[in-house]
Structure formats: C-alpha cells, structure tokens
Amino acid sequence: MSIEAIVFDLDGVIIDTEEVWEEVRRAYVAGHGREFLPDSQDRMMGMSTVEWSTHLAEEVGVPLPPAQVAADVLGKMAERYKESLPLIPGSVETVRALGARYRLALASSSARLLIDQVLDTAGLTDAFELTLSTEEVARGKPAPDVYLKAVAELGLTPEVCAAVEDSSNGLRSAGSAGLAVIAVPHGVYPPAPDALAQASLVVKAVTEVTVDAVAALR
C-alpha cells in the first residue's frame, strides 16, 4: 500500500527544543533543591504533560502537586518560545512540500498551549489537517495511543501512514502503532538502537524527508 498521510512529531523534528526542555526543567528542579535522576531526561522525552510533571513531583521530589509543576514549567517554556522559536532549518519548507502531496497530521508530546503557539509563530497553523497532544490520549509516548488516535481521526489505517520522529520514545510509539517510521535522529539526544530499529528510513536531516523518499516506503 502507498502512503496517504504523514504524521509529524514536533519537538526535535520541526523545532529543536529538547535542550530547551532539559534546561528549563533542570533549572526548575534545582530551584526546589532537587536534581534529575540519572535517567530522567531520557524517560521524559515523549512523556505527556501529566506523566513528566508526575515524574518530577513524585520521583524527582519537587514538593508541589504535578498540576502545579506542569503549569510552572509550561509557563517558562511559553516565555522561551516567545523570546525565540528554535525552528529546525528547512522544517517549515519540508512540511509545506510534503503537504502538497500528502495529508498531514501532528502528534506531539507538547501541551496544547505550546503546540498552538509554535504553529502560529511558525506560520504552520493551516498546514496540518489534525493536531494532537499526548495530553489528549490516555498514555504518552512510547505507548502508541497518540498515533493510533491520529490515524483513526484521519479515517485511515496505520498501513497507509508514515511518522516522522527523532526520539527513542517517539520512534517506539509510531512503530508500535504500525506506521512506517522515518527517523531523524537528534544529534545531542540520539535514539537507542532498539528504537532506531523501528525505522523504515533513517535520514540525517528533516529536509531529506522528501515526497520521493516517502513514496519509496512500504
């Protein structure tokens, strides 16, 4: 079957924010006299807002309810995005080029607040037929929930959809949902080998995700 739709991740694919997320959350945790656990950063990549805020409150030990942790951190992230939106070079052009041929959706672990702000600032609000946050499903990545919901809302099956992902949990999420997976590994936070093995195509930059490259999948 040929690909009919492409579902994009946001952080690490369209905007380069993984380092911003880590910086903001580490500073917030340190401000409360705590430190990340050795695996906190890897675990939180792909988690929903509820999941990572619970991790910071209950496992890292920030002495506030998860809902307050989430509100505080999201507020600081929104401030950073307003100062400067770290778009990945060529990502907007890539989305537009693929959108001329394929139906597009977005499935992100970011909160709805941040998704909408990023797309508005980047001029991509009209580029996606559907946008989803993992806040809107039961489980965040690496669970397949957000990709399964995206496919269902598009009225398609996973077999005719591709996903563009960068992180271990994102690759695992898309792969377990049954989509054809395109990996754009992040240079600072490379995916684990088992996660990268989910990919049908591995590229060095999002600009290599072309109409011809997608057409060659499946």
PDB file of C-alpha atoms in Angstrom:
ATOM      1  CA  MET A   1       0.000   0.000   0.000  1.00  0.00           C
ATOM      2  CA  SER A   2       1.215   3.502  -0.751  1.00  0.00           C
ATOM      3  CA  ILE A   3       1.469   6.198   1.912  1.00  0.00           C
ATOM      4  CA  GLU A   4      -1.501   8.561   2.092  1.00  0.00           C
ATOM      5  CA  ALA A   5      -0.708  10.613   5.200  1.00  0.00           C
ATOM      6  CA  ILE A   6       2.301  11.702   7.232  1.00  0.00           C
ATOM      7  CA  VAL A   7       2.161  12.317  10.974  1.00  0.00           C
ATOM      8  CA  PHE A   8       4.867  14.638  12.266  1.00  0.00           C
ATOM      9  CA  ASP A   9       6.335  14.894  15.720  1.00  0.00           C
ATOM     10  CA  LEU A  10       7.031  18.491  16.814  1.00  0.00           C
ATOM     11  CA  ASP A  11       9.954  18.737  19.244  1.00  0.00           C
ATOM     12  CA  GLY A  12      13.168  17.589  17.596  1.00  0.00           C
ATOM     13  CA  VAL A  13      11.592  17.428  14.137  1.00  0.00           C
ATOM     14  CA  ILE A  14      10.121  20.873  13.435  1.00  0.00           C
ATOM     15  CA  ILE A  15      11.594  22.777  16.369  1.00  0.00           C
ATOM     16  CA  ASP A  16      14.848  21.993  18.167  1.00  0.00           C
ATOM     17  CA  THR A  17      13.646  22.241  21.741  1.00  0.00           C
ATOM     18  CA  GLU A  18      14.896  19.136  23.517  1.00  0.00           C
ATOM     19  CA  GLU A  19      17.789  21.112  25.003  1.00  0.00           C
ATOM     20  CA  VAL A  20      15.421  23.933  25.974  1.00  0.00           C
ATOM     21  CA  TRP A  21      13.104  21.478  27.726  1.00  0.00           C
ATOM     22  CA  GLU A  22      16.042  19.979  29.621  1.00  0.00           C
ATOM     23  CA  GLU A  23      17.434  23.385  30.591  1.00  0.00           C
ATOM     24  CA  VAL A  24      14.071  24.698  31.805  1.00  0.00           C
ATOM     25  CA  ARG A  25      13.149  21.569  33.756  1.00  0.00           C
ATOM     26  CA  ARG A  26      16.600  21.165  35.313  1.00  0.00           C
ATOM     27  CA  ALA A  27      16.575  24.798  36.465  1.00  0.00           C
ATOM     28  CA  TYR A  28      13.073  24.387  37.870  1.00  0.00           C
ATOM     29  CA  VAL A  29      14.014  21.221  39.737  1.00  0.00           C
ATOM     30  CA  ALA A  30      17.216  22.831  41.058  1.00  0.00           C
ATOM     31  CA  GLY A  31      15.198  25.826  42.241  1.00  0.00           C
ATOM     32  CA  HIS A  32      13.359  23.422  44.528  1.00  0.00           C
ATOM     33  CA  GLY A  33      16.570  21.868  45.839  1.00  0.00           C
ATOM     34  CA  ARG A  34      16.335  18.678  43.790  1.00  0.00           C
ATOM     35  CA  GLU A  35      18.276  17.054  40.937  1.00  0.00           C
ATOM     36  CA  PHE A  36      17.267  14.953  37.932  1.00  0.00           C
ATOM     37  CA  LEU A  37      17.587  11.213  38.363  1.00  0.00           C
ATOM     38  CA  PRO A  38      20.211   9.649  36.057  1.00  0.00           C
ATOM     39  CA  ASP A  39      17.540   8.571  33.569  1.00  0.00           C
ATOM     40  CA  SER A  40      15.069  11.445  33.988  1.00  0.00           C
ATOM     41  CA  GLN A  41      15.853  13.203  30.700  1.00  0.00           C
ATOM     42  CA  ASP A  42      15.607  10.043  28.586  1.00  0.00           C
ATOM     43  CA  ARG A  43      12.415   8.955  30.316  1.00  0.00           C
ATOM     44  CA  MET A  44      10.671  12.309  29.948  1.00  0.00           C
ATOM     45  CA  MET A  45      11.275  12.606  26.198  1.00  0.00           C
ATOM     46  CA  GLY A  46       7.888  11.648  24.782  1.00  0.00           C
ATOM     47  CA  MET A  47       6.004  11.652  28.083  1.00  0.00           C
ATOM     48  CA  SER A  48       2.732  13.536  28.239  1.00  0.00           C
ATOM     49  CA  THR A  49       2.449  16.625  30.440  1.00  0.00           C
ATOM     50  CA  VAL A  50       0.739  14.636  33.194  1.00  0.00           C
ATOM     51  CA  GLU A  51       3.416  11.949  33.043  1.00  0.00           C
ATOM     52  CA  TRP A  52       6.518  14.166  33.173  1.00  0.00           C
ATOM     53  CA  SER A  53       5.073  16.501  35.810  1.00  0.00           C
ATOM     54  CA  THR A  54       4.227  13.463  37.947  1.00  0.00           C
ATOM     55  CA  HIS A  55       7.770  12.173  37.469  1.00  0.00           C
ATOM     56  CA  LEU A  56       9.232  15.473  38.646  1.00  0.00           C
ATOM     57  CA  ALA A  57       6.898  15.695  41.629  1.00  0.00           C
ATOM     58  CA  GLU A  58       6.795  12.094  42.805  1.00  0.00           C
ATOM     59  CA  GLU A  59      10.132  10.611  41.706  1.00  0.00           C
ATOM     60  CA  VAL A  60      12.492  13.580  41.496  1.00  0.00           C
ATOM     61  CA  GLY A  61      10.876  15.093  44.575  1.00  0.00           C
ATOM     62  CA  VAL A  62       9.737  18.593  43.636  1.00  0.00           C
ATOM     63  CA  PRO A  63       7.493  19.415  46.637  1.00  0.00           C
ATOM     64  CA  LEU A  64       4.458  20.524  44.650  1.00  0.00           C
ATOM     65  CA  PRO A  65       1.450  18.781  43.091  1.00  0.00           C
ATOM     66  CA  PRO A  66       2.044  17.593  39.498  1.00  0.00           C
ATOM     67  CA  ALA A  67      -0.550  20.052  38.168  1.00  0.00           C
ATOM     68  CA  GLN A  68       1.387  22.972  39.663  1.00  0.00           C
ATOM     69  CA  VAL A  69       4.692  21.611  38.351  1.00  0.00           C
ATOM     70  CA  ALA A  70       3.180  21.372  34.870  1.00  0.00           C
ATOM     71  CA  ALA A  71       1.761  24.894  34.986  1.00  0.00           C
ATOM     72  CA  ASP A  72       5.062  26.359  36.174  1.00  0.00           C
ATOM     73  CA  VAL A  73       7.226  24.600  33.586  1.00  0.00           C
ATOM     74  CA  LEU A  74       4.829  25.204  30.692  1.00  0.00           C
ATOM     75  CA  GLY A  75       4.736  28.876  31.586  1.00  0.00           C
ATOM     76  CA  LYS A  76       8.518  29.063  31.445  1.00  0.00           C
ATOM     77  CA  MET A  77       8.572  27.192  28.114  1.00  0.00           C
ATOM     78  CA  ALA A  78       5.988  29.568  26.640  1.00  0.00           C
ATOM     79  CA  GLU A  79       8.160  32.507  27.691  1.00  0.00           C
ATOM     80  CA  ARG A  80      11.181  30.974  25.959  1.00  0.00           C
ATOM     81  CA  TYR A  81       9.202  30.367  22.748  1.00  0.00           C
ATOM     82  CA  LYS A  82       8.067  33.978  22.713  1.00  0.00           C
ATOM     83  CA  GLU A  83      11.665  35.130  23.031  1.00  0.00           C
ATOM     84  CA  SER A  84      12.912  32.890  20.233  1.00  0.00           C
ATOM     85  CA  LEU A  85      11.373  29.947  18.406  1.00  0.00           C
ATOM     86  CA  PRO A  86      14.156  27.471  17.573  1.00  0.00           C
ATOM     87  CA  LEU A  87      12.892  26.234  14.213  1.00  0.00           C
ATOM     88  CA  ILE A  88      14.967  23.466  12.667  1.00  0.00           C
ATOM     89  CA  PRO A  89      16.411  24.728   9.362  1.00  0.00           C
ATOM     90  CA  GLY A  90      14.230  23.632   6.457  1.00  0.00           C
ATOM     91  CA  SER A  91      11.475  22.155   8.607  1.00  0.00           C
ATOM     92  CA  VAL A  92       8.752  24.608   7.550  1.00  0.00           C
ATOM     93  CA  GLU A  93       9.640  24.181   3.880  1.00  0.00           C
ATOM     94  CA  THR A  94       9.631  20.391   4.292  1.00  0.00           C
ATOM     95  CA  VAL A  95       6.174  20.413   5.859  1.00  0.00           C
ATOM     96  CA  ARG A  96       4.833  22.608   3.063  1.00  0.00           C
ATOM     97  CA  ALA A  97       6.376  20.460   0.320  1.00  0.00           C
ATOM     98  CA  LEU A  98       5.002  17.233   1.772  1.00  0.00           C
ATOM     99  CA  GLY A  99       1.628  18.844   2.379  1.00  0.00           C
ATOM    100  CA  ALA A 100       1.287  19.481  -1.345  1.00  0.00           C
ATOM    101  CA  ARG A 101       1.248  15.706  -1.896  1.00  0.00           C
ATOM    102  CA  TYR A 102       0.142  14.044   1.356  1.00  0.00           C
ATOM    103  CA  ARG A 103      -2.390  14.602   4.111  1.00  0.00           C
ATOM    104  CA  LEU A 104      -0.573  15.842   7.206  1.00  0.00           C
ATOM    105  CA  ALA A 105      -1.168  15.486  10.923  1.00  0.00           C
ATOM    106  CA  LEU A 106       0.880  16.285  14.007  1.00  0.00           C
ATOM    107  CA  ALA A 107       1.236  14.113  17.121  1.00  0.00           C
ATOM    108  CA  SER A 108       3.243  15.804  19.858  1.00  0.00           C
ATOM    109  CA  SER A 109       4.098  15.284  23.491  1.00  0.00           C
ATOM    110  CA  SER A 110       3.957  19.042  23.992  1.00  0.00           C
ATOM    111  CA  ALA A 111       0.971  20.595  25.702  1.00  0.00           C
ATOM    112  CA  ARG A 112      -1.803  22.001  23.515  1.00  0.00           C
ATOM    113  CA  LEU A 113      -0.817  25.504  24.645  1.00  0.00           C
ATOM    114  CA  LEU A 114       2.688  25.106  23.229  1.00  0.00           C
ATOM    115  CA  ILE A 115       1.628  23.287  20.055  1.00  0.00           C
ATOM    116  CA  ASP A 116      -0.743  26.071  19.082  1.00  0.00           C
ATOM    117  CA  GLN A 117       1.791  28.779  19.896  1.00  0.00           C
ATOM    118  CA  VAL A 118       4.560  27.118  17.869  1.00  0.00           C
ATOM    119  CA  LEU A 119       2.390  26.545  14.811  1.00  0.00           C
ATOM    120  CA  ASP A 120       1.096  30.100  14.923  1.00  0.00           C
ATOM    121  CA  THR A 121       4.570  31.595  15.250  1.00  0.00           C
ATOM    122  CA  ALA A 122       5.960  29.326  12.514  1.00  0.00           C
ATOM    123  CA  GLY A 123       3.073  30.073  10.161  1.00  0.00           C
ATOM    124  CA  LEU A 124       2.037  26.419  10.052  1.00  0.00           C
ATOM    125  CA  THR A 125      -1.421  26.566  11.624  1.00  0.00           C
ATOM    126  CA  ASP A 126      -3.057  25.705   8.308  1.00  0.00           C
ATOM    127  CA  ALA A 127      -0.517  23.045   7.325  1.00  0.00           C
ATOM    128  CA  PHE A 128      -1.959  20.181   9.373  1.00  0.00           C
ATOM    129  CA  GLU A 129      -5.353  18.616   8.940  1.00  0.00           C
ATOM    130  CA  LEU A 130      -5.162  17.391  12.520  1.00  0.00           C
ATOM    131  CA  THR A 131      -3.000  18.183  15.555  1.00  0.00           C
ATOM    132  CA  LEU A 132      -2.897  16.102  18.726  1.00  0.00           C
ATOM    133  CA  SER A 133      -1.180  16.401  22.078  1.00  0.00           C
ATOM    134  CA  THR A 134      -0.470  13.367  24.226  1.00  0.00           C
ATOM    135  CA  GLU A 135      -2.496  15.269  26.845  1.00  0.00           C
ATOM    136  CA  GLU A 136      -5.499  14.197  24.751  1.00  0.00           C
ATOM    137  CA  VAL A 137      -4.882  10.433  24.975  1.00  0.00           C
ATOM    138  CA  ALA A 138      -4.561   8.028  27.877  1.00  0.00           C
ATOM    139  CA  ARG A 139      -0.823   7.398  27.600  1.00  0.00           C
ATOM    140  CA  GLY A 140       2.110   9.362  26.220  1.00  0.00           C
ATOM    141  CA  LYS A 141       4.893   8.025  24.028  1.00  0.00           C
ATOM    142  CA  PRO A 142       6.283   5.303  23.873  1.00  0.00           C
ATOM    143  CA  ALA A 143       2.709   3.988  24.058  1.00  0.00           C
ATOM    144  CA  PRO A 144       1.071   4.045  20.608  1.00  0.00           C
ATOM    145  CA  ASP A 145      -2.039   5.945  21.739  1.00  0.00           C
ATOM    146  CA  VAL A 146      -1.419   9.322  20.090  1.00  0.00           C
ATOM    147  CA  TYR A 147      -0.520   7.775  16.735  1.00  0.00           C
ATOM    148  CA  LEU A 148      -3.475   5.410  16.805  1.00  0.00           C
ATOM    149  CA  LYS A 149      -5.778   8.347  17.549  1.00  0.00           C
ATOM    150  CA  ALA A 150      -4.257  10.412  14.745  1.00  0.00           C
ATOM    151  CA  VAL A 151      -4.736   7.625  12.230  1.00  0.00           C
ATOM    152  CA  ALA A 152      -8.292   6.966  13.394  1.00  0.00           C
ATOM    153  CA  GLU A 153      -9.247  10.646  13.195  1.00  0.00           C
ATOM    154  CA  LEU A 154      -7.835  10.810   9.680  1.00  0.00           C
ATOM    155  CA  GLY A 155     -10.109   7.881   8.813  1.00  0.00           C
ATOM    156  CA  LEU A 156      -7.146   5.795   7.683  1.00  0.00           C
ATOM    157  CA  THR A 157      -5.245   2.691   8.786  1.00  0.00           C
ATOM    158  CA  PRO A 158      -1.657   2.631  10.081  1.00  0.00           C
ATOM    159  CA  GLU A 159      -0.513   0.788   6.965  1.00  0.00           C
ATOM    160  CA  VAL A 160      -1.030   3.873   4.786  1.00  0.00           C
ATOM    161  CA  CYS A 161       0.525   6.366   7.219  1.00  0.00           C
ATOM    162  CA  ALA A 162       4.110   7.379   7.935  1.00  0.00           C
ATOM    163  CA  ALA A 163       5.524   9.066  11.030  1.00  0.00           C
ATOM    164  CA  VAL A 164       8.486  11.431  11.297  1.00  0.00           C
ATOM    165  CA  GLU A 165      10.187  11.103  14.682  1.00  0.00           C
ATOM    166  CA  ASP A 166      13.507  11.802  16.399  1.00  0.00           C
ATOM    167  CA  SER A 167      13.464  10.360  19.934  1.00  0.00           C
ATOM    168  CA  SER A 168      13.552   6.829  21.250  1.00  0.00           C
ATOM    169  CA  ASN A 169      10.083   7.029  22.762  1.00  0.00           C
ATOM    170  CA  GLY A 170       8.645   8.672  19.662  1.00  0.00           C
ATOM    171  CA  LEU A 171      10.071   6.004  17.371  1.00  0.00           C
ATOM    172  CA  ARG A 172       8.755   3.277  19.647  1.00  0.00           C
ATOM    173  CA  SER A 173       5.321   4.921  19.755  1.00  0.00           C
ATOM    174  CA  ALA A 174       4.969   5.206  15.983  1.00  0.00           C
ATOM    175  CA  GLY A 175       6.425   1.760  15.373  1.00  0.00           C
ATOM    176  CA  SER A 176       4.141   0.019  17.840  1.00  0.00           C
ATOM    177  CA  ALA A 177       1.171   1.804  16.258  1.00  0.00           C
ATOM    178  CA  GLY A 178       2.078   0.207  12.937  1.00  0.00           C
ATOM    179  CA  LEU A 179       3.052   3.293  10.936  1.00  0.00           C
ATOM    180  CA  ALA A 180       6.013   3.375   8.580  1.00  0.00           C
ATOM    181  CA  VAL A 181       8.626   5.185  10.648  1.00  0.00           C
ATOM    182  CA  ILE A 182      11.048   7.815   9.374  1.00  0.00           C
ATOM    183  CA  ALA A 183      13.789   8.579  11.893  1.00  0.00           C
ATOM    184  CA  VAL A 184      15.557  11.923  12.083  1.00  0.00           C
ATOM    185  CA  PRO A 185      17.964  11.206  14.961  1.00  0.00           C
ATOM    186  CA  HIS A 186      18.752  14.160  17.218  1.00  0.00           C
ATOM    187  CA  GLY A 187      22.469  14.912  17.399  1.00  0.00           C
ATOM    188  CA  VAL A 188      22.502  15.595  21.135  1.00  0.00           C
ATOM    189  CA  TYR A 189      19.908  13.002  22.185  1.00  0.00           C
ATOM    190  CA  PRO A 190      20.356  10.092  19.732  1.00  0.00           C
ATOM    191  CA  PRO A 191      17.742   7.331  19.901  1.00  0.00           C
ATOM    192  CA  ALA A 192      18.551   3.957  21.395  1.00  0.00           C
ATOM    193  CA  PRO A 193      19.453   1.204  18.916  1.00  0.00           C
ATOM    194  CA  ASP A 194      16.267  -0.769  19.600  1.00  0.00           C
ATOM    195  CA  ALA A 195      14.156   2.324  18.918  1.00  0.00           C
ATOM    196  CA  LEU A 196      16.055   3.196  15.742  1.00  0.00           C
ATOM    197  CA  ALA A 197      15.416  -0.344  14.553  1.00  0.00           C
ATOM    198  CA  GLN A 198      11.727   0.611  14.271  1.00  0.00           C
ATOM    199  CA  ALA A 199      12.546   2.905  11.355  1.00  0.00           C
ATOM    200  CA  SER A 200      11.974   2.063   7.720  1.00  0.00           C
ATOM    201  CA  LEU A 201      14.062   5.089   6.762  1.00  0.00           C
ATOM    202  CA  VAL A 202      16.784   6.958   8.668  1.00  0.00           C
ATOM    203  CA  VAL A 203      17.802  10.419   7.473  1.00  0.00           C
ATOM    204  CA  LYS A 204      20.353  12.933   8.695  1.00  0.00           C
ATOM    205  CA  ALA A 205      18.062  15.963   8.443  1.00  0.00           C
ATOM    206  CA  VAL A 206      14.341  16.617   8.119  1.00  0.00           C
ATOM    207  CA  THR A 207      14.974  18.172   4.710  1.00  0.00           C
ATOM    208  CA  GLU A 208      15.769  14.658   3.456  1.00  0.00           C
ATOM    209  CA  VAL A 209      12.148  13.663   4.105  1.00  0.00           C
ATOM    210  CA  THR A 210      11.032  14.359   0.560  1.00  0.00           C
ATOM    211  CA  VAL A 211       7.995  13.339  -1.469  1.00  0.00           C
ATOM    212  CA  ASP A 212      10.142  10.789  -3.318  1.00  0.00           C
ATOM    213  CA  ALA A 213      11.563   9.369  -0.073  1.00  0.00           C
ATOM    214  CA  VAL A 214       8.074   8.863   1.355  1.00  0.00           C
ATOM    215  CA  ALA A 215       6.812   7.362  -1.892  1.00  0.00           C
ATOM    216  CA  ALA A 216       9.539   4.696  -1.626  1.00  0.00           C
ATOM    217  CA  LEU A 217       8.265   3.478   1.766  1.00  0.00           C
ATOM    218  CA  ARG A 218       6.240   0.292   2.185  1.00  0.00           C
TER     219      ARG A 218
END
